[in-house]
PDB file of C-alpha atoms in Angstrom:
ATOM      1  CA  MET A   1       1.639 -13.080  13.602  1.00 43.00           C
ATOM      2  CA  SER A   2      -0.447 -15.885  15.122  1.00 44.00           C
ATOM      3  CA  VAL A   3      -4.187 -15.826  15.745  1.00 43.00           C
ATOM      4  CA  VAL A   4      -3.429 -16.108  19.478  1.00 41.00           C
ATOM      5  CA  THR A   5      -1.336 -12.921  19.332  1.00 48.00           C
ATOM      6  CA  ILE A   6      -4.085 -11.016  17.559  1.00 49.00           C
ATOM      7  CA  ILE A   7      -6.733 -12.153  20.069  1.00 44.00           C
ATOM      8  CA  TRP A   8      -4.408 -11.235  22.950  1.00 46.00           C
ATOM      9  CA  ASP A   9      -3.948  -7.769  21.476  1.00 53.00           C
ATOM     10  CA  ILE A  10      -7.706  -7.310  21.150  1.00 50.00           C
ATOM     11  CA  LEU A  11      -8.178  -8.300  24.805  1.00 46.00           C
ATOM     12  CA  SER A  12      -5.385  -5.925  25.770  1.00 51.00           C
ATOM     13  CA  ILE A  13      -7.182  -3.055  24.046  1.00 51.00           C
ATOM     14  CA  MET A  14     -10.339  -3.903  25.999  1.00 47.00           C
ATOM     15  CA  ARG A  15      -8.424  -4.091  29.306  1.00 48.00           C
ATOM     16  CA  VAL A  16      -6.596  -0.780  28.781  1.00 50.00           C
ATOM     17  CA  ILE A  17      -9.756   1.106  27.863  1.00 47.00           C
ATOM     18  CA  LEU A  18     -11.728  -0.306  30.763  1.00 46.00           C
ATOM     19  CA  MET A  19      -8.940   0.474  33.235  1.00 47.00           C
ATOM     20  CA  GLU A  20      -8.620   4.041  31.939  1.00 45.00           C
ATOM     21  CA  ASN A  21     -12.331   4.459  32.494  1.00 46.00           C
ATOM     22  CA  ASN A  22     -11.807   3.296  36.143  1.00 44.00           C
ATOM     23  CA  ASN A  23     -14.281   0.525  35.511  1.00 44.00           C
ATOM     24  CA  VAL A  24     -12.344  -2.705  35.619  1.00 39.00           C
ATOM     25  CA  SER A  25     -15.507  -4.648  36.464  1.00 40.00           C
ATOM     26  CA  ALA A  26     -17.442  -3.223  33.527  1.00 39.00           C
ATOM     27  CA  LYS A  27     -19.842  -5.475  31.680  1.00 41.00           C
ATOM     28  CA  VAL A  28     -18.718  -7.239  28.500  1.00 37.00           C
ATOM     29  CA  PRO A  29     -20.815  -5.059  26.147  1.00 41.00           C
ATOM     30  CA  ASP A  30     -18.836  -1.988  27.291  1.00 58.00           C
ATOM     31  CA  GLY A  31     -15.595  -3.712  26.446  1.00 64.00           C
ATOM     32  CA  ALA A  32     -17.010  -4.863  23.107  1.00 72.00           C
ATOM     33  CA  GLN A  33     -17.879  -1.249  22.352  1.00 81.00           C
ATOM     34  CA  ALA A  34     -14.266  -0.230  22.976  1.00 80.00           C
ATOM     35  CA  VAL A  35     -13.061  -2.919  20.599  1.00 82.00           C
ATOM     36  CA  THR A  36     -15.615  -1.853  17.979  1.00 83.00           C
ATOM     37  CA  ARG A  37     -14.450   1.731  18.257  1.00 88.00           C
ATOM     38  CA  ALA A  38     -10.792   0.708  18.026  1.00 88.00           C
ATOM     39  CA  PHE A  39     -11.397  -1.231  14.840  1.00 84.00           C
ATOM     40  CA  SER A  40     -13.503   1.623  13.430  1.00 86.00           C
ATOM     41  CA  ILE A  41     -10.480   3.899  13.911  1.00 91.00           C
ATOM     42  CA  LEU A  42      -8.203   1.364  12.193  1.00 87.00           C
ATOM     43  CA  GLU A  43     -10.577   1.053   9.239  1.00 81.00           C
ATOM     44  CA  LEU A  44     -10.839   4.823   8.889  1.00 86.00           C
ATOM     45  CA  VAL A  45      -7.062   5.231   8.903  1.00 87.00           C
ATOM     46  CA  LEU A  46      -6.467   2.329   6.508  1.00 78.00           C
ATOM     47  CA  PHE A  47      -8.849   3.536   3.839  1.00 70.00           C
ATOM     48  CA  GLU A  48      -7.889   7.200   3.831  1.00 76.00           C
ATOM     49  CA  GLU A  49      -5.292   8.298   1.273  1.00 68.00           C
ATOM     50  CA  SER A  50      -3.443  10.625   3.665  1.00 81.00           C
ATOM     51  CA  PRO A  51      -2.660  10.705   7.406  1.00 89.00           C
ATOM     52  CA  VAL A  52      -5.799  11.127   9.522  1.00 92.00           C
ATOM     53  CA  LYS A  53      -5.819  13.771  12.246  1.00 94.00           C
ATOM     54  CA  LEU A  54      -7.316  13.228  15.714  1.00 94.00           C
ATOM     55  CA  THR A  55     -10.058  15.812  15.069  1.00 94.00           C
ATOM     56  CA  ASP A  56     -11.035  13.979  11.858  1.00 94.00           C
ATOM     57  CA  ILE A  57     -11.361  10.681  13.694  1.00 94.00           C
ATOM     58  CA  THR A  58     -13.483  12.328  16.388  1.00 94.00           C
ATOM     59  CA  GLU A  59     -15.805  13.981  13.893  1.00 93.00           C
ATOM     60  CA  LYS A  60     -16.134  11.134  11.390  1.00 91.00           C
ATOM     61  CA  LEU A  61     -16.762   8.452  14.035  1.00 91.00           C
ATOM     62  CA  ASN A  62     -18.775  10.737  16.339  1.00 91.00           C
ATOM     63  CA  LEU A  63     -16.585   9.959  19.341  1.00 91.00           C
ATOM     64  CA  HIS A  64     -15.709  12.074  22.363  1.00 91.00           C
ATOM     65  CA  ARG A  65     -12.252  13.593  22.012  1.00 92.00           C
ATOM     66  CA  ASN A  66     -10.945  12.010  25.219  1.00 91.00           C
ATOM     67  CA  THR A  67     -12.186   8.569  24.179  1.00 90.00           C
ATOM     68  CA  THR A  68     -10.589   8.962  20.765  1.00 92.00           C
ATOM     69  CA  TYR A  69      -7.301  10.040  22.313  1.00 93.00           C
ATOM     70  CA  ARG A  70      -7.168   7.035  24.683  1.00 91.00           C
ATOM     71  CA  LEU A  71      -7.967   4.585  21.889  1.00 92.00           C
ATOM     72  CA  VAL A  72      -5.429   6.115  19.505  1.00 93.00           C
ATOM     73  CA  ARG A  73      -2.720   6.142  22.178  1.00 92.00           C
ATOM     74  CA  THR A  74      -3.424   2.480  22.951  1.00 90.00           C
ATOM     75  CA  LEU A  75      -3.293   1.503  19.270  1.00 91.00           C
ATOM     76  CA  MET A  76      -0.018   3.411  18.879  1.00 90.00           C
ATOM     77  CA  ALA A  77       1.515   1.779  21.965  1.00 87.00           C
ATOM     78  CA  MET A  78       0.651  -1.625  20.524  1.00 85.00           C
ATOM     79  CA  GLY A  79       2.059  -0.804  17.080  1.00 84.00           C
ATOM     80  CA  TYR A  80      -1.204  -0.647  15.133  1.00 87.00           C
ATOM     81  CA  LEU A  81      -0.953   3.087  14.422  1.00 91.00           C
ATOM     82  CA  GLU A  82       1.919   5.517  13.999  1.00 90.00           C
ATOM     83  CA  VAL A  83       2.248   9.280  13.466  1.00 90.00           C
ATOM     84  CA  LEU A  84       3.078  10.764  10.073  1.00 87.00           C
ATOM     85  CA  ASP A  85       2.854  14.455   9.103  1.00 85.00           C
ATOM     86  CA  GLY A  86       0.688  15.339  12.084  1.00 88.00           C
ATOM     87  CA  GLY A  87      -1.792  12.519  11.478  1.00 91.00           C
ATOM     88  CA  TYR A  88      -2.137   8.780  11.954  1.00 93.00           C
ATOM     89  CA  VAL A  89      -1.303   5.984   9.525  1.00 89.00           C
ATOM     90  CA  ALA A  90      -1.132   2.183   9.731  1.00 84.00           C
ATOM     91  CA  GLY A  91       1.591   0.937  12.042  1.00 84.00           C
ATOM     92  CA  PRO A  92       3.887  -2.080  11.549  1.00 78.00           C
ATOM     93  CA  LYS A  93       1.599  -4.527  13.352  1.00 77.00           C
ATOM     94  CA  THR A  94      -1.370  -3.616  11.157  1.00 77.00           C
ATOM     95  CA  ILE A  95       0.722  -4.278   8.079  1.00 72.00           C
ATOM     96  CA  ALA A  96       2.029  -7.512   9.607  1.00 67.00           C
ATOM     97  CA  ILE A  97      -1.532  -8.833  10.024  1.00 66.00           C
ATOM     98  CA  GLY A  98      -1.939  -8.509   6.256  1.00 59.00           C
ATOM     99  CA  ARG A  99       1.113 -10.720   5.883  1.00 55.00           C
ATOM    100  CA  ALA A 100      -0.068 -13.396   8.319  1.00 55.00           C
ATOM    101  CA  PRO A 101      -0.804 -16.879   6.928  1.00 50.00           C
ATOM    102  CA  GLY A 102      -4.449 -17.365   6.057  1.00 48.00           C
ATOM    103  CA  PRO A 103      -6.931 -16.706   3.237  1.00 44.00           C
ATOM    104  CA  LYS A 104      -5.531 -13.996   0.970  1.00 49.00           C
ATOM    105  CA  ASN A 105      -7.493 -10.935  -0.101  1.00 69.00           C
ATOM    106  CA  LEU A 106      -9.158 -10.960  -3.493  1.00 79.00           C
ATOM    107  CA  LEU A 107      -6.655  -8.644  -5.188  1.00 86.00           C
ATOM    108  CA  LEU A 108      -3.653 -10.647  -4.046  1.00 86.00           C
ATOM    109  CA  ARG A 109      -5.282 -13.973  -4.971  1.00 86.00           C
ATOM    110  CA  LYS A 110      -6.062 -12.819  -8.488  1.00 90.00           C
ATOM    111  CA  CYS A 111      -2.629 -11.251  -8.985  1.00 93.00           C
ATOM    112  CA  GLU A 112      -0.513 -14.070  -7.678  1.00 92.00           C
ATOM    113  CA  PRO A 113      -0.675 -16.620 -10.526  1.00 95.00           C
ATOM    114  CA  HIS A 114      -0.157 -13.953 -13.185  1.00 96.00           C
ATOM    115  CA  LEU A 115       2.728 -12.198 -11.461  1.00 96.00           C
ATOM    116  CA  LYS A 116       4.345 -15.519 -10.595  1.00 94.00           C
ATOM    117  CA  GLY A 117       4.082 -16.429 -14.262  1.00 95.00           C
ATOM    118  CA  LEU A 118       5.609 -13.148 -15.430  1.00 96.00           C
ATOM    119  CA  CYS A 119       8.406 -13.579 -12.895  1.00 94.00           C
ATOM    120  CA  THR A 120       9.160 -17.026 -14.387  1.00 93.00           C
ATOM    121  CA  VAL A 121       9.076 -15.733 -17.980  1.00 94.00           C
ATOM    122  CA  LEU A 122      11.471 -12.840 -17.333  1.00 93.00           C
ATOM    123  CA  GLY A 123      13.481 -14.341 -14.496  1.00 92.00           C
ATOM    124  CA  GLU A 124      13.112 -11.066 -12.579  1.00 93.00           C
ATOM    125  CA  VAL A 125      11.291  -9.817  -9.483  1.00 93.00           C
ATOM    126  CA  THR A 126       7.633  -8.778  -9.899  1.00 95.00           C
ATOM    127  CA  ASN A 127       5.732  -6.552  -7.446  1.00 95.00           C
ATOM    128  CA  LEU A 128       2.213  -5.474  -6.576  1.00 95.00           C
ATOM    129  CA  GLY A 129       1.658  -2.126  -4.887  1.00 93.00           C
ATOM    130  CA  ILE A 130      -1.208   0.114  -3.770  1.00 91.00           C
ATOM    131  CA  LEU A 131      -1.498   3.726  -2.709  1.00 90.00           C
ATOM    132  CA  ASN A 132      -1.099   4.210   1.053  1.00 85.00           C
ATOM    133  CA  GLY A 133      -1.068   7.874   2.034  1.00 85.00           C
ATOM    134  CA  ASP A 134       1.932   9.474   0.389  1.00 90.00           C
ATOM    135  CA  GLU A 135       3.688   6.177  -0.255  1.00 90.00           C
ATOM    136  CA  VAL A 136       3.266   2.963  -2.211  1.00 92.00           C
ATOM    137  CA  LEU A 137       2.628  -0.133  -0.066  1.00 87.00           C
ATOM    138  CA  TYR A 138       3.993  -3.440  -1.380  1.00 89.00           C
ATOM    139  CA  LEU A 139       1.224  -6.052  -1.145  1.00 86.00           C
ATOM    140  CA  GLY A 140       3.011  -8.788  -3.040  1.00 89.00           C
ATOM    141  CA  ARG A 141       6.448  -9.768  -4.327  1.00 90.00           C
ATOM    142  CA  TRP A 142       7.519 -12.735  -6.430  1.00 91.00           C
ATOM    143  CA  GLU A 143      11.056 -13.722  -7.366  1.00 88.00           C
ATOM    144  CA  ASP A 144      12.680 -16.314  -9.604  1.00 76.00           C
ATOM    145  CA  VAL A 145      15.502 -18.505  -8.412  1.00 65.00           C
ATOM    146  CA  HIS A 146      17.818 -16.447 -10.648  1.00 62.00           C
ATOM    147  CA  ALA A 147      16.606 -13.075  -9.330  1.00 59.00           C
ATOM    148  CA  ASN A 148      19.243 -10.643  -8.123  1.00 57.00           C
ATOM    149  CA  PRO A 149      19.456 -10.922  -4.288  1.00 54.00           C
ATOM    150  CA  GLY A 150      20.128  -7.162  -4.202  1.00 56.00           C
ATOM    151  CA  ILE A 151      16.515  -6.514  -5.208  1.00 60.00           C
ATOM    152  CA  TYR A 152      14.961  -6.931  -1.800  1.00 62.00           C
ATOM    153  CA  VAL A 153      11.560  -5.552  -0.895  1.00 70.00           C
ATOM    154  CA  ARG A 154       9.577  -6.821   2.058  1.00 71.00           C
ATOM    155  CA  ILE A 155       5.838  -7.355   1.726  1.00 76.00           C
ATOM    156  CA  GLY A 156       4.331  -4.552   3.774  1.00 72.00           C
ATOM    157  CA  GLN A 157       7.257  -2.244   3.037  1.00 79.00           C
ATOM    158  CA  GLN A 158       6.517   1.276   1.794  1.00 84.00           C
ATOM    159  CA  ALA A 159       8.383   3.439  -0.727  1.00 91.00           C
ATOM    160  CA  PRO A 160       8.033   7.100  -1.789  1.00 94.00           C
ATOM    161  CA  LEU A 161       5.668   7.662  -4.661  1.00 96.00           C
ATOM    162  CA  TYR A 162       7.899  10.133  -6.530  1.00 96.00           C
ATOM    163  CA  ALA A 163      10.957   7.868  -6.559  1.00 96.00           C
ATOM    164  CA  SER A 164       9.438   4.545  -7.617  1.00 96.00           C
ATOM    165  CA  ALA A 165       7.870   3.254 -10.836  1.00 97.00           C
ATOM    166  CA  LEU A 166       4.876   1.837  -8.917  1.00 97.00           C
ATOM    167  CA  GLY A 167       4.440   5.200  -7.165  1.00 97.00           C
ATOM    168  CA  LYS A 168       4.552   7.209 -10.384  1.00 97.00           C
ATOM    169  CA  VAL A 169       1.803   5.052 -11.903  1.00 97.00           C
ATOM    170  CA  LEU A 170      -0.360   5.590  -8.821  1.00 97.00           C
ATOM    171  CA  LEU A 171       0.365   9.343  -8.761  1.00 96.00           C
ATOM    172  CA  ALA A 172      -0.565   9.603 -12.443  1.00 96.00           C
ATOM    173  CA  SER A 173      -4.029   8.250 -11.590  1.00 95.00           C
ATOM    174  CA  LEU A 174      -4.742  11.130  -9.194  1.00 94.00           C
ATOM    175  CA  SER A 175      -6.496  14.374 -10.077  1.00 93.00           C
ATOM    176  CA  ASP A 176      -4.534  17.564 -10.679  1.00 93.00           C
ATOM    177  CA  ASP A 177      -5.616  18.940  -7.278  1.00 94.00           C
ATOM    178  CA  GLU A 178      -4.597  15.730  -5.493  1.00 94.00           C
ATOM    179  CA  ARG A 179      -1.175  15.771  -7.143  1.00 95.00           C
ATOM    180  CA  GLN A 180      -0.584  19.428  -6.311  1.00 94.00           C
ATOM    181  CA  SER A 181      -1.484  18.747  -2.701  1.00 94.00           C
ATOM    182  CA  TYR A 182       0.972  15.856  -2.669  1.00 95.00           C
ATOM    183  CA  TYR A 183       3.729  18.051  -4.119  1.00 95.00           C
ATOM    184  CA  ARG A 184       3.286  20.512  -1.260  1.00 94.00           C
ATOM    185  CA  ARG A 185       3.604  17.738   1.336  1.00 93.00           C
ATOM    186  CA  CYS A 186       6.550  15.937  -0.288  1.00 93.00           C
ATOM    187  CA  ASN A 187      10.019  16.322   1.249  1.00 91.00           C
ATOM    188  CA  TRP A 188      11.868  15.379  -1.994  1.00 94.00           C
ATOM    189  CA  THR A 189      14.592  13.286  -0.378  1.00 93.00           C
ATOM    190  CA  GLN A 190      17.345  12.499  -2.884  1.00 94.00           C
ATOM    191  CA  TYR A 191      17.955   8.748  -2.647  1.00 94.00           C
ATOM    192  CA  THR A 192      20.363   8.638  -5.586  1.00 95.00           C
ATOM    193  CA  PRO A 193      21.759  11.190  -8.092  1.00 95.00           C
ATOM    194  CA  HIS A 194      18.890  10.161 -10.405  1.00 95.00           C
ATOM    195  CA  THR A 195      16.006  10.825  -7.976  1.00 95.00           C
ATOM    196  CA  VAL A 196      13.337  13.279  -9.151  1.00 94.00           C
ATOM    197  CA  ALA A 197      14.123  16.576  -7.432  1.00 88.00           C
ATOM    198  CA  SER A 198      11.132  18.878  -7.940  1.00 94.00           C
ATOM    199  CA  PRO A 199       7.387  19.067  -8.634  1.00 95.00           C
ATOM    200  CA  ALA A 200       8.028  20.296 -12.176  1.00 95.00           C
ATOM    201  CA  GLN A 201      10.334  17.379 -12.927  1.00 95.00           C
ATOM    202  CA  LEU A 202       7.873  14.873 -11.489  1.00 96.00           C
ATOM    203  CA  GLU A 203       4.919  16.407 -13.319  1.00 96.00           C
ATOM    204  CA  ASP A 204       6.805  16.024 -16.600  1.00 96.00           C
ATOM    205  CA  ALA A 205       7.445  12.371 -15.745  1.00 95.00           C
ATOM    206  CA  LEU A 206       3.762  11.812 -14.929  1.00 96.00           C
ATOM    207  CA  GLN A 207       2.708  13.328 -18.247  1.00 95.00           C
ATOM    208  CA  GLU A 208       4.990  10.765 -19.875  1.00 95.00           C
ATOM    209  CA  VAL A 209       3.194   8.061 -17.886  1.00 96.00           C
ATOM    210  CA  HIS A 210      -0.112   9.265 -19.283  1.00 94.00           C
ATOM    211  CA  ARG A 211       1.263   9.345 -22.778  1.00 95.00           C
ATOM    212  CA  ARG A 212       3.121   6.037 -22.782  1.00 95.00           C
ATOM    213  CA  GLY A 213       1.002   4.006 -20.334  1.00 96.00           C
ATOM    214  CA  PHE A 214       3.896   2.959 -18.099  1.00 97.00           C
ATOM    215  CA  ALA A 215       6.380   4.421 -15.622  1.00 97.00           C
ATOM    216  CA  GLU A 216      10.086   3.889 -15.092  1.00 96.00           C
ATOM    217  CA  ASP A 217      12.450   4.117 -12.144  1.00 96.00           C
ATOM    218  CA  ARG A 218      15.985   4.236 -13.529  1.00 94.00           C
ATOM    219  CA  GLU A 219      18.046   3.900 -10.376  1.00 94.00           C
ATOM    220  CA  GLU A 220      16.001   6.644  -8.729  1.00 95.00           C
ATOM    221  CA  LEU A 221      15.294   4.832  -5.461  1.00 93.00           C
ATOM    222  CA  VAL A 222      18.029   2.158  -5.267  1.00 92.00           C
ATOM    223  CA  PRO A 223      21.317   2.282  -7.162  1.00 92.00           C
ATOM    224  CA  GLU A 224      21.717  -0.308  -9.937  1.00 92.00           C
ATOM    225  CA  ILE A 225      18.004  -1.175  -9.930  1.00 93.00           C
ATOM    226  CA  HIS A 226      15.700  -0.385 -12.867  1.00 95.00           C
ATOM    227  CA  CYS A 227      11.923  -0.844 -12.620  1.00 96.00           C
ATOM    228  CA  ILE A 228       9.005  -0.634 -15.045  1.00 98.00           C
ATOM    229  CA  ALA A 229       5.396  -0.412 -13.828  1.00 98.00           C
ATOM    230  CA  VAL A 230       1.901  -0.268 -15.323  1.00 98.00           C
ATOM    231  CA  PRO A 231      -1.507   0.470 -13.783  1.00 97.00           C
ATOM    232  CA  LEU A 232      -3.928  -2.213 -12.688  1.00 95.00           C
ATOM    233  CA  ARG A 233      -7.462  -1.070 -13.453  1.00 92.00           C
ATOM    234  CA  VAL A 234     -10.934  -2.302 -12.573  1.00 88.00           C
ATOM    235  CA  ARG A 235     -13.786  -0.778 -14.535  1.00 84.00           C
ATOM    236  CA  GLY A 236     -11.534   2.040 -15.672  1.00 87.00           C
ATOM    237  CA  LEU A 237     -10.240   3.003 -12.239  1.00 90.00           C
ATOM    238  CA  THR A 238      -6.608   2.450 -11.173  1.00 93.00           C
ATOM    239  CA  ILE A 239      -6.701   0.353  -8.003  1.00 91.00           C
ATOM    240  CA  ALA A 240      -3.041  -0.734  -7.887  1.00 94.00           C
ATOM    241  CA  ALA A 241       0.148  -1.024  -9.929  1.00 97.00           C
ATOM    242  CA  ILE A 242       2.370  -3.926 -10.939  1.00 98.00           C
ATOM    243  CA  SER A 243       6.075  -3.812 -11.789  1.00 97.00           C
ATOM    244  CA  VAL A 244       9.162  -5.728 -12.807  1.00 96.00           C
ATOM    245  CA  ALA A 245      12.514  -4.909 -11.178  1.00 94.00           C
ATOM    246  CA  PHE A 246      15.770  -5.552 -13.017  1.00 93.00           C
ATOM    247  CA  PRO A 247      19.419  -5.237 -12.036  1.00 92.00           C
ATOM    248  CA  ALA A 248      20.615  -2.384 -14.245  1.00 90.00           C
ATOM    249  CA  SER A 249      23.203  -4.715 -15.781  1.00 90.00           C
ATOM    250  CA  ARG A 250      20.431  -7.030 -17.060  1.00 91.00           C
ATOM    251  CA  PHE A 251      18.006  -4.392 -18.293  1.00 92.00           C
ATOM    252  CA  GLU A 252      18.066  -4.166 -22.081  1.00 93.00           C
ATOM    253  CA  ASP A 253      16.763  -0.895 -23.506  1.00 92.00           C
ATOM    254  CA  SER A 254      16.200  -2.620 -26.835  1.00 94.00           C
ATOM    255  CA  ARG A 255      13.677  -4.902 -25.126  1.00 94.00           C
ATOM    256  CA  LYS A 256      11.851  -2.208 -23.160  1.00 94.00           C
ATOM    257  CA  LEU A 257       8.710  -2.322 -25.295  1.00 94.00           C
ATOM    258  CA  GLU A 258       8.688  -6.109 -24.931  1.00 96.00           C
ATOM    259  CA  TYR A 259       8.822  -5.763 -21.127  1.00 96.00           C
ATOM    260  CA  VAL A 260       6.053  -3.179 -21.172  1.00 97.00           C
ATOM    261  CA  SER A 261       3.889  -5.368 -23.412  1.00 97.00           C
ATOM    262  CA  LEU A 262       4.301  -8.363 -21.078  1.00 97.00           C
ATOM    263  CA  LEU A 263       3.423  -6.193 -18.067  1.00 97.00           C
ATOM    264  CA  ALA A 264       0.385  -4.678 -19.811  1.00 97.00           C
ATOM    265  CA  ASP A 265      -0.877  -8.123 -20.879  1.00 97.00           C
ATOM    266  CA  THR A 266      -0.462  -9.309 -17.277  1.00 97.00           C
ATOM    267  CA  ALA A 267      -2.396  -6.305 -15.960  1.00 97.00           C
ATOM    268  CA  ASP A 268      -5.186  -6.929 -18.485  1.00 96.00           C
ATOM    269  CA  ALA A 269      -5.435 -10.580 -17.435  1.00 96.00           C
ATOM    270  CA  ILE A 270      -5.638  -9.658 -13.754  1.00 95.00           C
ATOM    271  CA  SER A 271      -8.270  -6.997 -14.470  1.00 94.00           C
ATOM    272  CA  ALA A 272     -10.335  -9.529 -16.407  1.00 93.00           C
ATOM    273  CA  ASP A 273     -10.198 -11.949 -13.456  1.00 90.00           C
ATOM    274  CA  LEU A 274     -11.260  -9.229 -11.025  1.00 87.00           C
ATOM    275  CA  ASP A 275     -14.104  -8.120 -13.304  1.00 83.00           C
ATOM    276  CA  LEU A 276     -15.246 -11.745 -13.582  1.00 77.00           C
ATOM    277  CA  ALA A 277     -15.147 -12.215  -9.811  1.00 69.00           C
ATOM    278  CA  GLN A 278     -17.287  -9.098  -9.304  1.00 62.00           C
ATOM    279  CA  ALA A 279     -19.670 -10.118 -12.076  1.00 61.00           C
ATOM    280  CA  HIS A 280     -20.254 -13.407 -10.273  1.00 59.00           C
ATOM    281  CA  GLY A 281     -21.360 -11.463  -7.227  1.00 53.00           C
ATOM    282  CA  THR A 282     -18.449 -11.948  -4.865  1.00 49.00           C
ATOM    283  CA  THR A 283     -18.840  -9.895  -1.720  1.00 42.00           C
ATOM    284  CA  GLN A 284     -15.161 -10.045  -0.794  1.00 48.00           C
ATOM    285  CA  PRO A 285     -13.480  -6.615  -0.818  1.00 47.00           C
ATOM    286  CA  LEU A 286     -10.335  -6.219  -2.892  1.00 53.00           C
ATOM    287  CA  PHE A 287      -8.062  -5.331   0.001  1.00 47.00           C
ATOM    288  CA  ARG A 288      -9.484  -7.165   3.035  1.00 43.00           C
TER     289      ARG A 288
END
């Protein structure tokens, strides 16, 4: 997405809101206020862990319900928001902005050299994912020239938490109450014969994640694909997860601990870089 497109979209938001207020000739500050409110809604939605309802937006941002409704409808029409489970989540255009060329966010910048290096060492695809509502959002993906073309994940793509190694790591970092709430919302779609099918089965898998320090996806989301993931922590808190994806035919069970060790060392190196950046007083947020 080009800068021109983004600017045009911002101006479109201003124009729609002003027209809906029957005040096409309104002064610039009024339009700027509409843009400010629109971006406040986007920020609220982006940084919540579950879909945000209209009433929550109205209350948290202290906006009139009609104003909130018009802004949300405009953002939806333009692709910046979409509906999920009765609330609002980031739409495809919002995710696309994160993929646009330009300075990368701190987390991605610190991860890139390490995950590129791991990709080269193993000759397999490496991924970076964060929690986004009830799904894992892929922030980064690196592949070797010998990587299996069948392992295809778009940056900005989302995957179910319960059926992916990245997702299981992120779920394991949640509190008991948060996980139980997630189980009640989950639709438990069976993507393959190996997909986790119930809260009890997933809870057992997450206890294994706690015990072993890593998660596996053994053809649970995509047939013939095996993934291993570990948490990425900053000051003891899990902020993301990283993984390696293998074609099942190339995954060697006898080397599993070696794969896990390489992943864990990579996560430790990234965490050290992030800690160092924060110690030096950087004001750049991890995700923006």
